[in-house]
Coordinates of C-alpha atoms in Angstrom, one line a residue:
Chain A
X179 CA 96.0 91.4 91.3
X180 CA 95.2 94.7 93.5
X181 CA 98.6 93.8 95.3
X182 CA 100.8 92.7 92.6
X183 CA 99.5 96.1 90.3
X184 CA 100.6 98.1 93.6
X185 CA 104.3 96.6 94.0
X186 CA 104.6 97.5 90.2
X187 CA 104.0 100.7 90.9
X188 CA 106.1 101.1 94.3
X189 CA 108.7 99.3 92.7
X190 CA 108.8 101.2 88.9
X191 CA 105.8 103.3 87.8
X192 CA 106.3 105.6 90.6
X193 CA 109.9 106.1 90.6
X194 CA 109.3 106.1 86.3
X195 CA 107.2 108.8 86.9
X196 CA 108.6 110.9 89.2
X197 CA 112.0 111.2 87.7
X198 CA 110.9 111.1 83.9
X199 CA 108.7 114.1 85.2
X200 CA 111.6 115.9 87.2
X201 CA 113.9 114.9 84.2
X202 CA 112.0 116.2 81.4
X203 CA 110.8 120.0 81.1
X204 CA 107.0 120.5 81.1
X205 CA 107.3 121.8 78.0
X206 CA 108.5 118.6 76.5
X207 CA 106.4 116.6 77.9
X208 CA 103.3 118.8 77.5
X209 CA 104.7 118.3 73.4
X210 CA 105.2 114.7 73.8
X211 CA 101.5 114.3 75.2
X212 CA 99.8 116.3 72.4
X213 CA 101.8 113.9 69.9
X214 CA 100.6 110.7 71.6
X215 CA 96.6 112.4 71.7
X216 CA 96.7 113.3 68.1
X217 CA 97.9 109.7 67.1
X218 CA 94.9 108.5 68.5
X219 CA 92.2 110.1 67.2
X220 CA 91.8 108.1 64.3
X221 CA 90.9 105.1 66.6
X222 CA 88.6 107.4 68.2
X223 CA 86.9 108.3 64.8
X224 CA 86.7 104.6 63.9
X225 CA 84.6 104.0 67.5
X226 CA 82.5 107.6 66.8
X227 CA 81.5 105.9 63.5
X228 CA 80.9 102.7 64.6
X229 CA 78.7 104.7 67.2
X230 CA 76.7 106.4 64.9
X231 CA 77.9 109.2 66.0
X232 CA 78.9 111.4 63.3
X233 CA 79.2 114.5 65.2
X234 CA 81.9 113.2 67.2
X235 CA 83.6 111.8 64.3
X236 CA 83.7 114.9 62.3
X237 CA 84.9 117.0 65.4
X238 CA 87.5 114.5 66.0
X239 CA 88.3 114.3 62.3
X240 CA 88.7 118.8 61.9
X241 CA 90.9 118.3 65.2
X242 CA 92.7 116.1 63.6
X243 CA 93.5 117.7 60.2
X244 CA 94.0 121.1 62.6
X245 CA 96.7 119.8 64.7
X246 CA 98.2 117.6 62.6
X247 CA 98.6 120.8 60.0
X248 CA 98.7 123.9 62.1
X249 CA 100.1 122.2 64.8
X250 CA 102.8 120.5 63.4
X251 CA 102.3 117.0 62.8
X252 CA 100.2 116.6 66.4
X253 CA 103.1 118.6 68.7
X254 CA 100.5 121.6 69.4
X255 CA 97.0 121.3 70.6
X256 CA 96.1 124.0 68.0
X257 CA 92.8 123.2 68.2
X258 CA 91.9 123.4 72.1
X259 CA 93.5 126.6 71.6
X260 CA 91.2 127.5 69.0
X261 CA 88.5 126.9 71.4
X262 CA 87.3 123.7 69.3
X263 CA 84.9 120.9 70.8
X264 CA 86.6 118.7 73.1
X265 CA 87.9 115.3 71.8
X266 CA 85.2 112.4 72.3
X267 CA 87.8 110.2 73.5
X268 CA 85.7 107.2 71.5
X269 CA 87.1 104.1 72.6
X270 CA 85.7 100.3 71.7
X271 CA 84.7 100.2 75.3
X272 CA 82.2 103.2 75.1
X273 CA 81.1 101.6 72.1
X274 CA 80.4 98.1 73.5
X275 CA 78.2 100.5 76.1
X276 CA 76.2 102.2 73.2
X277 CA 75.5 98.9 71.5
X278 CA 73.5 97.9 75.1
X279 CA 76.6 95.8 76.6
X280 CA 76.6 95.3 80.3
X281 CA 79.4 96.4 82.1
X282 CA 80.2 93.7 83.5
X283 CA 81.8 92.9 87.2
X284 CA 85.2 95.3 88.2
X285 CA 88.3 93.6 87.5
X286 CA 92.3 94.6 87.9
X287 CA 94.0 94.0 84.5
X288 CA 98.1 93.5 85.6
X289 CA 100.3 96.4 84.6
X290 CA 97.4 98.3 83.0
X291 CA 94.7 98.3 86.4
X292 CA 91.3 99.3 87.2
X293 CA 88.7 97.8 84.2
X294 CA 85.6 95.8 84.2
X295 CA 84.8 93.1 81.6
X296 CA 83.4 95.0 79.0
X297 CA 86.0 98.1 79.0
X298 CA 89.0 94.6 79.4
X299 CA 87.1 93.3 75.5
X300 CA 87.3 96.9 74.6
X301 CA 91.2 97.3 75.3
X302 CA 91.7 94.3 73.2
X303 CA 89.7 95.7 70.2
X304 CA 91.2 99.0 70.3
X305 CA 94.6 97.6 69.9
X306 CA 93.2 96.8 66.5
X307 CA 90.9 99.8 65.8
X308 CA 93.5 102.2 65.3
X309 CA 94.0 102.2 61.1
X310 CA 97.2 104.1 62.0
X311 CA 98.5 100.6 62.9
X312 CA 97.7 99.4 59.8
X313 CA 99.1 101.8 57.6
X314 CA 102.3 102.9 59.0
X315 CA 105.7 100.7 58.7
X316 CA 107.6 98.8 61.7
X317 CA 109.7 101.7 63.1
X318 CA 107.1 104.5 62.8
X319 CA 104.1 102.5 64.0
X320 CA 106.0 102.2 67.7
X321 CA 106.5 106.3 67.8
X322 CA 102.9 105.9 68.9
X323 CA 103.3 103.1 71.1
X324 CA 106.3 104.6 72.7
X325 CA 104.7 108.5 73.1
X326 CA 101.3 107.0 74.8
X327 CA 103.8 105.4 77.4
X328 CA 105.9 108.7 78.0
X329 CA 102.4 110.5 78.0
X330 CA 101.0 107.9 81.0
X331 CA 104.4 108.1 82.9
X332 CA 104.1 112.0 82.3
X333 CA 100.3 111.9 83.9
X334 CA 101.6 109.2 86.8
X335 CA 104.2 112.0 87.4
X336 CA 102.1 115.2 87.5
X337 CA 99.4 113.9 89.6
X338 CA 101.8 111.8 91.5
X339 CA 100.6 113.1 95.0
X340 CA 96.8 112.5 94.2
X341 CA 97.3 109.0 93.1
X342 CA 100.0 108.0 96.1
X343 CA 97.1 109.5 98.2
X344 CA 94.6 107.2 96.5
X345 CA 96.7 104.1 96.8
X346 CA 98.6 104.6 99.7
X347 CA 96.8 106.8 102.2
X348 CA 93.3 105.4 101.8
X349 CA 92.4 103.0 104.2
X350 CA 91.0 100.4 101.7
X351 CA 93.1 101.3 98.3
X352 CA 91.2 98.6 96.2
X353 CA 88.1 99.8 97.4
X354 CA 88.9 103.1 97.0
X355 CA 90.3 102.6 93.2
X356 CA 87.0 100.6 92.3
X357 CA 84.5 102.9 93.5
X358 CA 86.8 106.0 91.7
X359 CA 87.0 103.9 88.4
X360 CA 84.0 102.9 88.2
X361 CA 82.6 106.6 88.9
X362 CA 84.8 108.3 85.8
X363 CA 84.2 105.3 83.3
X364 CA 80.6 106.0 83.9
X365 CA 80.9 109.5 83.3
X366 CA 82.3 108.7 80.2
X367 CA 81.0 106.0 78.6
X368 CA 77.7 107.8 79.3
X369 CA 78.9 111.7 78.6
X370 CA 77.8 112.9 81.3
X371 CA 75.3 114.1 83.9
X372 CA 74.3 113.8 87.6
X373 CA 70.7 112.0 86.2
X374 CA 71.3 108.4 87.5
X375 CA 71.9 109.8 91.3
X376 CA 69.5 109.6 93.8
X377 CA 68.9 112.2 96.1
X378 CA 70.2 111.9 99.4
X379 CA 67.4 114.0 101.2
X380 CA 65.4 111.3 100.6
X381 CA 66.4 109.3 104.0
X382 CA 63.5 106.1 103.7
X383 CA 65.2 104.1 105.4
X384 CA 64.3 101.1 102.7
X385 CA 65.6 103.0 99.8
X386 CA 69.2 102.9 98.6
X387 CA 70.3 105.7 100.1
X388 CA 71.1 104.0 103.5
X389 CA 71.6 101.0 102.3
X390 CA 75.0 101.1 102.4
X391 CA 78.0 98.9 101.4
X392 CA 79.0 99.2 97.7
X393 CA 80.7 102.1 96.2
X394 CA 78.1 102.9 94.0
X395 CA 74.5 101.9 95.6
X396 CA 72.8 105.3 95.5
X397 CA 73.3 105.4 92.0
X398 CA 70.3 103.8 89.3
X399 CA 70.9 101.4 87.1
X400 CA 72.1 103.2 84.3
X401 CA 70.7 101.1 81.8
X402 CA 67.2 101.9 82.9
X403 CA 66.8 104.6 81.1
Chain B
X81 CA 25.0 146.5 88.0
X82 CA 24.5 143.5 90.6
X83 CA 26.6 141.4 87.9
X84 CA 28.9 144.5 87.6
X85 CA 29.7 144.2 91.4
X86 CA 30.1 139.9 91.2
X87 CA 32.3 140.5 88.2
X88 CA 35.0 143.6 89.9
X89 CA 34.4 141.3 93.2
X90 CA 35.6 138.0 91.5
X91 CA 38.6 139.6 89.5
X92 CA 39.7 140.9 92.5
X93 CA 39.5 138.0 94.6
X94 CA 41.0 136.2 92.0
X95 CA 43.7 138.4 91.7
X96 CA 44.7 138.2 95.7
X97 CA 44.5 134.2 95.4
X98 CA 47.0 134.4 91.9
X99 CA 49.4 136.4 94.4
X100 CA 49.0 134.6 97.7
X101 CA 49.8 131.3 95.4
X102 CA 52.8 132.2 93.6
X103 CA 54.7 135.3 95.7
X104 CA 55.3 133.0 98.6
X105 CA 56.8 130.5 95.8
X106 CA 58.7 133.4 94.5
X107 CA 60.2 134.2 97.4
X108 CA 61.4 130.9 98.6
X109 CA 61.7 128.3 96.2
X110 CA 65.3 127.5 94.5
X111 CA 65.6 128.7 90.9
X112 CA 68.4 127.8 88.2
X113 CA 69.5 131.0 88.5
X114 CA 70.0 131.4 92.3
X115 CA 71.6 128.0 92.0
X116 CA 74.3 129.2 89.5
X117 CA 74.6 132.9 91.8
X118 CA 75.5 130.4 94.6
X119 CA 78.0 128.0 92.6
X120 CA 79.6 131.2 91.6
X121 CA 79.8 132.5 94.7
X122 CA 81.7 129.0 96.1
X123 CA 84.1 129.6 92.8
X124 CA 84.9 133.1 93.0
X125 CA 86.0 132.2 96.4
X126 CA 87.9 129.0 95.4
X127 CA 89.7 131.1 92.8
X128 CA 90.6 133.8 95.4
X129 CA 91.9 131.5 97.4
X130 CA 94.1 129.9 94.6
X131 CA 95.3 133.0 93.2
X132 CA 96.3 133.9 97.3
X133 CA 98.9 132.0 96.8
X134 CA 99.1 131.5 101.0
X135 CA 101.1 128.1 102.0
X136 CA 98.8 125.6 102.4
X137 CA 97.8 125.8 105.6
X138 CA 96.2 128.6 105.3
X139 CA 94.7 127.2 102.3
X140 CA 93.1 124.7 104.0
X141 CA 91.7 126.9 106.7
X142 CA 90.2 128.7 103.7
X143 CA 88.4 125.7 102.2
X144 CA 87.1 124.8 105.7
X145 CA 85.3 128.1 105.4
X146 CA 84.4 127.9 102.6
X147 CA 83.3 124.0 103.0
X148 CA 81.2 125.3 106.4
X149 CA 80.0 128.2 104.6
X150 CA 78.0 126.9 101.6
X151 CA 78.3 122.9 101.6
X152 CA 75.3 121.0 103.7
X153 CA 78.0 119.5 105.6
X154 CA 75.4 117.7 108.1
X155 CA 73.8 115.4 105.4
X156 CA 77.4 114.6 103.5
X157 CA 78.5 113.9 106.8
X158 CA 75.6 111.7 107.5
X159 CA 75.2 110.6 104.0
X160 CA 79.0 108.8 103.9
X161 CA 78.6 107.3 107.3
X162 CA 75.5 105.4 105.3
X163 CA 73.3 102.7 107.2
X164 CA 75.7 103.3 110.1
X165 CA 74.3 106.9 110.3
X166 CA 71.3 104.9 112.2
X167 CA 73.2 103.5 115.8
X168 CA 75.7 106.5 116.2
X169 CA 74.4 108.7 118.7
X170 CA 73.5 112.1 118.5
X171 CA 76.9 113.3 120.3
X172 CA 78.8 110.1 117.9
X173 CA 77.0 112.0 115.0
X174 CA 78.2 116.0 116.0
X175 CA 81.9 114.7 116.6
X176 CA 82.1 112.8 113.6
X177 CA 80.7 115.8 111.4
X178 CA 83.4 117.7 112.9
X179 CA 86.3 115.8 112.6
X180 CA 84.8 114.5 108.8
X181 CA 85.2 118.7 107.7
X182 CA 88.0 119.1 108.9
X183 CA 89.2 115.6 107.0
X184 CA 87.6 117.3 103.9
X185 CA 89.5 120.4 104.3
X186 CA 92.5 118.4 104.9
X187 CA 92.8 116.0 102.2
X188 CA 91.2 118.3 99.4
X189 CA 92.8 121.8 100.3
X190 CA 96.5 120.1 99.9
X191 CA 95.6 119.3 96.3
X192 CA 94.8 123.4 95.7
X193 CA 98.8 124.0 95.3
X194 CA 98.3 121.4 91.8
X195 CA 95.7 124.3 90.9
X196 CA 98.3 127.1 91.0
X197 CA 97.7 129.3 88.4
X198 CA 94.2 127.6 87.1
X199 CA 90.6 129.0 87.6
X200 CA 87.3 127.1 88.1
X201 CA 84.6 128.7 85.4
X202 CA 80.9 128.4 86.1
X203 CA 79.5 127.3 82.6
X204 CA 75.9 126.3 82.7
X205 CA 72.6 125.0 85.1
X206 CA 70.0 122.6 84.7
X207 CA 67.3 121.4 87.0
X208 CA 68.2 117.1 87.4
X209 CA 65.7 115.3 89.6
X210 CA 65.2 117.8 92.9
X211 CA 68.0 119.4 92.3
X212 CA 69.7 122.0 90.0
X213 CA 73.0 120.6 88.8
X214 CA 75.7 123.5 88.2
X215 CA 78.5 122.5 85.5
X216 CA 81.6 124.3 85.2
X217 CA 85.3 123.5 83.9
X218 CA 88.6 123.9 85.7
X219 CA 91.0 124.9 83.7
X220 CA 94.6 123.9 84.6
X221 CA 98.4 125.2 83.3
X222 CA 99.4 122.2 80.9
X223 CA 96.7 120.1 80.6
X224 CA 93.1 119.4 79.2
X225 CA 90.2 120.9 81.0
X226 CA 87.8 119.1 83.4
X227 CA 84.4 118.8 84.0
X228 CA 83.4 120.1 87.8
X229 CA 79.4 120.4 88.8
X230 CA 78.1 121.4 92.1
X231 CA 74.9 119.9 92.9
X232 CA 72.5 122.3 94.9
X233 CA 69.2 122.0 97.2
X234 CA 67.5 123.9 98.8
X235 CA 65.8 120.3 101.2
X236 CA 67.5 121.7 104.1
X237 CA 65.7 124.4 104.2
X238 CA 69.1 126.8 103.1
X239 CA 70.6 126.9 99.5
X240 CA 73.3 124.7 100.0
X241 CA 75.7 122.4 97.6
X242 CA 75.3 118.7 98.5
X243 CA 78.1 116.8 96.5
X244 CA 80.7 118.1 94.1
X245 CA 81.4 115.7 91.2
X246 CA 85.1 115.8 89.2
X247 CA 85.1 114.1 86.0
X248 CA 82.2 111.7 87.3
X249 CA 83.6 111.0 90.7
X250 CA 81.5 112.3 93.4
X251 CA 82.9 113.4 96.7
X252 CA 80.5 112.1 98.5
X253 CA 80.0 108.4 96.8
X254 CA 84.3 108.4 96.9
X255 CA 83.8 109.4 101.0
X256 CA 81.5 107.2 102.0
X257 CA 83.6 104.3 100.6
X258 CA 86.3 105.5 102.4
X259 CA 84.8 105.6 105.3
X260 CA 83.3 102.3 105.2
X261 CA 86.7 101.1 104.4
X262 CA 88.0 102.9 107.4
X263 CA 85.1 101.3 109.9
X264 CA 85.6 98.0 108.5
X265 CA 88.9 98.0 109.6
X266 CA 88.2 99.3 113.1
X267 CA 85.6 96.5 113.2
X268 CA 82.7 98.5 113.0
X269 CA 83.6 100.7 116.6
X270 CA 82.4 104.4 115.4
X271 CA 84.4 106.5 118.3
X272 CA 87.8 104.5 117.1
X273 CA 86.9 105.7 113.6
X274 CA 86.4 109.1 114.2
X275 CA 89.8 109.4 116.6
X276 CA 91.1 107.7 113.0
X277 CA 89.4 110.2 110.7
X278 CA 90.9 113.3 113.2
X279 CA 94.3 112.0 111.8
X280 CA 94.0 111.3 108.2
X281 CA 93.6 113.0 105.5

């Protein structure tokens, strides 16, 4: 799966990306980003709530009304410029997490890539979460659809030399995007914090700190807590 | 006046044993706040050398310094080489922490020209475990901030940064699968490796 996600990417993301990002002013796409965010913060509020997390929710929801008013229907961040809380980013994957899911082993989805089980379930429910979906007719409901894909070509573009360095330089690129993945879906799933780490001054040679091998053995179980 | 002298004799000697106990401590022991002086040190350099605007090789030479100057290079070094740390030799060891900062330098400095006009901010400290944990934000032209945090100690005997974690991915967890990816595929041999990691990157 590795392979056939990489000859996707040689043969279309990457190209996609580079010239959508070379034929489009930053601007533009900048504009076309905010658009696709906005559109999904409602999802996100649906996940906050069913997190019981109504802090989240009602920062997501003032971000929302913000952007969406002063910002023209979603086109300007308003509110990051306003210095407001950052979005939660709430997805059905975090919220599998907070209900005391296990992650589940790594997998490679095809076209979409790195996942593990749980965050794979969590895709599936969010195509469903989002009450925009629900509400809007046939044409509009795709402007969403159609923005998040310019936004991820956009992002494949911009950091274009960091992620050909990931998947092309590194000398195991599946090992590489697993143990990255599975690093920054932590970090946000859990919000944050160097806590689960152990430290690596501690050199008993029976512990986890020399033992090696998988991407992410020095870290603790983070369902230990 | 015997219990007068007892009492003046025990405040006193209780005074000298408060400040042998704790000025020592004072003196040596890593505090949040050194912790965040040093982090903001590593930043205001960082930003310097964004804002130089130099082509990047320069750049690069910069990090190294900067890499060499506060980073505990010797245990990241050691730490991504994992259980394999434990049958180099001592001269294996030196070359590869070499040639792994200069790698380091290599691959990371070359992203500092995506950085152009951006600044790393030092936001906040907190003690995690046996270490203090320094969060800051990078803050880029065009897109949403991200989370940075410099993790310091003070185990090897210096105040020194150990790993530097981006958005959950630590540098040092990321290296040491890379080098274990890049041993594997030299079969284990740790001298092929290194003449490999002199060139990557």
């Amino acid at each position: 799966m590795h392979e056939f996600n990489l000859s996707v990417d040689r043969a279309i993301v990457r190209p996609a990306g580079k010239g959508y990002s070379a034929a489009i002013p930053d601007d533009i796409e900048m504009i076309i980003g905010n658009f696709a965010t906005n559109l999904s913060l409602p999802g996100a509020i649906v996940n906050s709530i069913l997190q019981g997390n109504g802090r989240a929710a009602s920062q997501d929801f003032y971000r929302m009304v913000v952007n969406t008013t002063l910002g023209l229907g979603g086109l300007i961040d308003t509110a990051t410029d306003l210095n407001m809380p950052a979005r939660s980013e709430a997805d059905f994957g975090q919220t599998l997490y907070v209900w005391g899911i296990n992650e589940g082993p790594y997998i490679e989805l095809p076209f979409i890539g790195p996942s593990t089980t749980r965050d794979a379930v969590g895709r599936t429910v969010d195509l469903f979460t989002n009450p925009l979906s629900y509400t809007l007719d046939s044409p509009e409901s795709f402007y969403g659809t159609a923005a998040s894909v310019s936004k991820g070509l956009s992002a494949r573009g911009r950091y274009g030399d960091t992620i050909d360095a990931l998947l092309y330089e590194s000398a195991d690129s599946y090992a590489a995007s697993r143990s990255l993945y599975l690093q920054n879906r932590r970090f946000k799933v859990g919000k944050g914090g160097t806590d689960n780490y152990l430290d690596p001054y501690d050199t008993n040679p029976n512990s986890a700190v020399s033992a090696g091998a998988a991407a992410s053995s020095d870290f603790e179980d983070p369902y230990d807590q | 006046m015997t219990s007068n002298i007892t009492r003046r004799h025990m405040i006193g000697t209780g005074l000298a044993a408060t400040c042998a106990a704790t000025l020592p401590g004072m003196a040596l022991a890593l505090t949040d706040a050194t912790a965040k002086a040093l982090v903001q040190q590593v930043v205001n350099d960082i930003n310097r050398v964004i804002a130089s605007g130099k082509p990047v090789n320069a750049m690069i030479k910069d990090f190294e310094g900067i890499f060499r100057r506060y980073a505990d290079v010797n245990l990241i070094a050691r730490s991504t080489l994992g259980a394999d740390a434990n049958r180099a030799s001592a001269s294996q060891l030196r070359a590869y922490t070499d040639a792994f900062r200069s790698y380091v330098a290599r691959k990371y400095g070359k992203r500092f020209n995506e950085f152009a006009g951006g600044k790393v901010e030092v936001k906040s400290v907190r003690k995690v475990k046996s270490w203090h944990e320094v969060a800051g934000v990078v803050n880029l032209r065009g897109s949403a901030p991200f989370d940075v945090r410099f993790l310091v100690s003070d185990r090897s005997g210096k105040d020194l940064f150990f790993d530097l974690v981006i958005e959950g991915i630590s540098l040092r967890l990321s290296e040491r699968t890379e080098i274990g990816s890049m041993l594997d595929r030299r079969k284990g041999n740790i001298d092929a490796m290194i003449a490999d990691l002199r060139q990557a990157g």
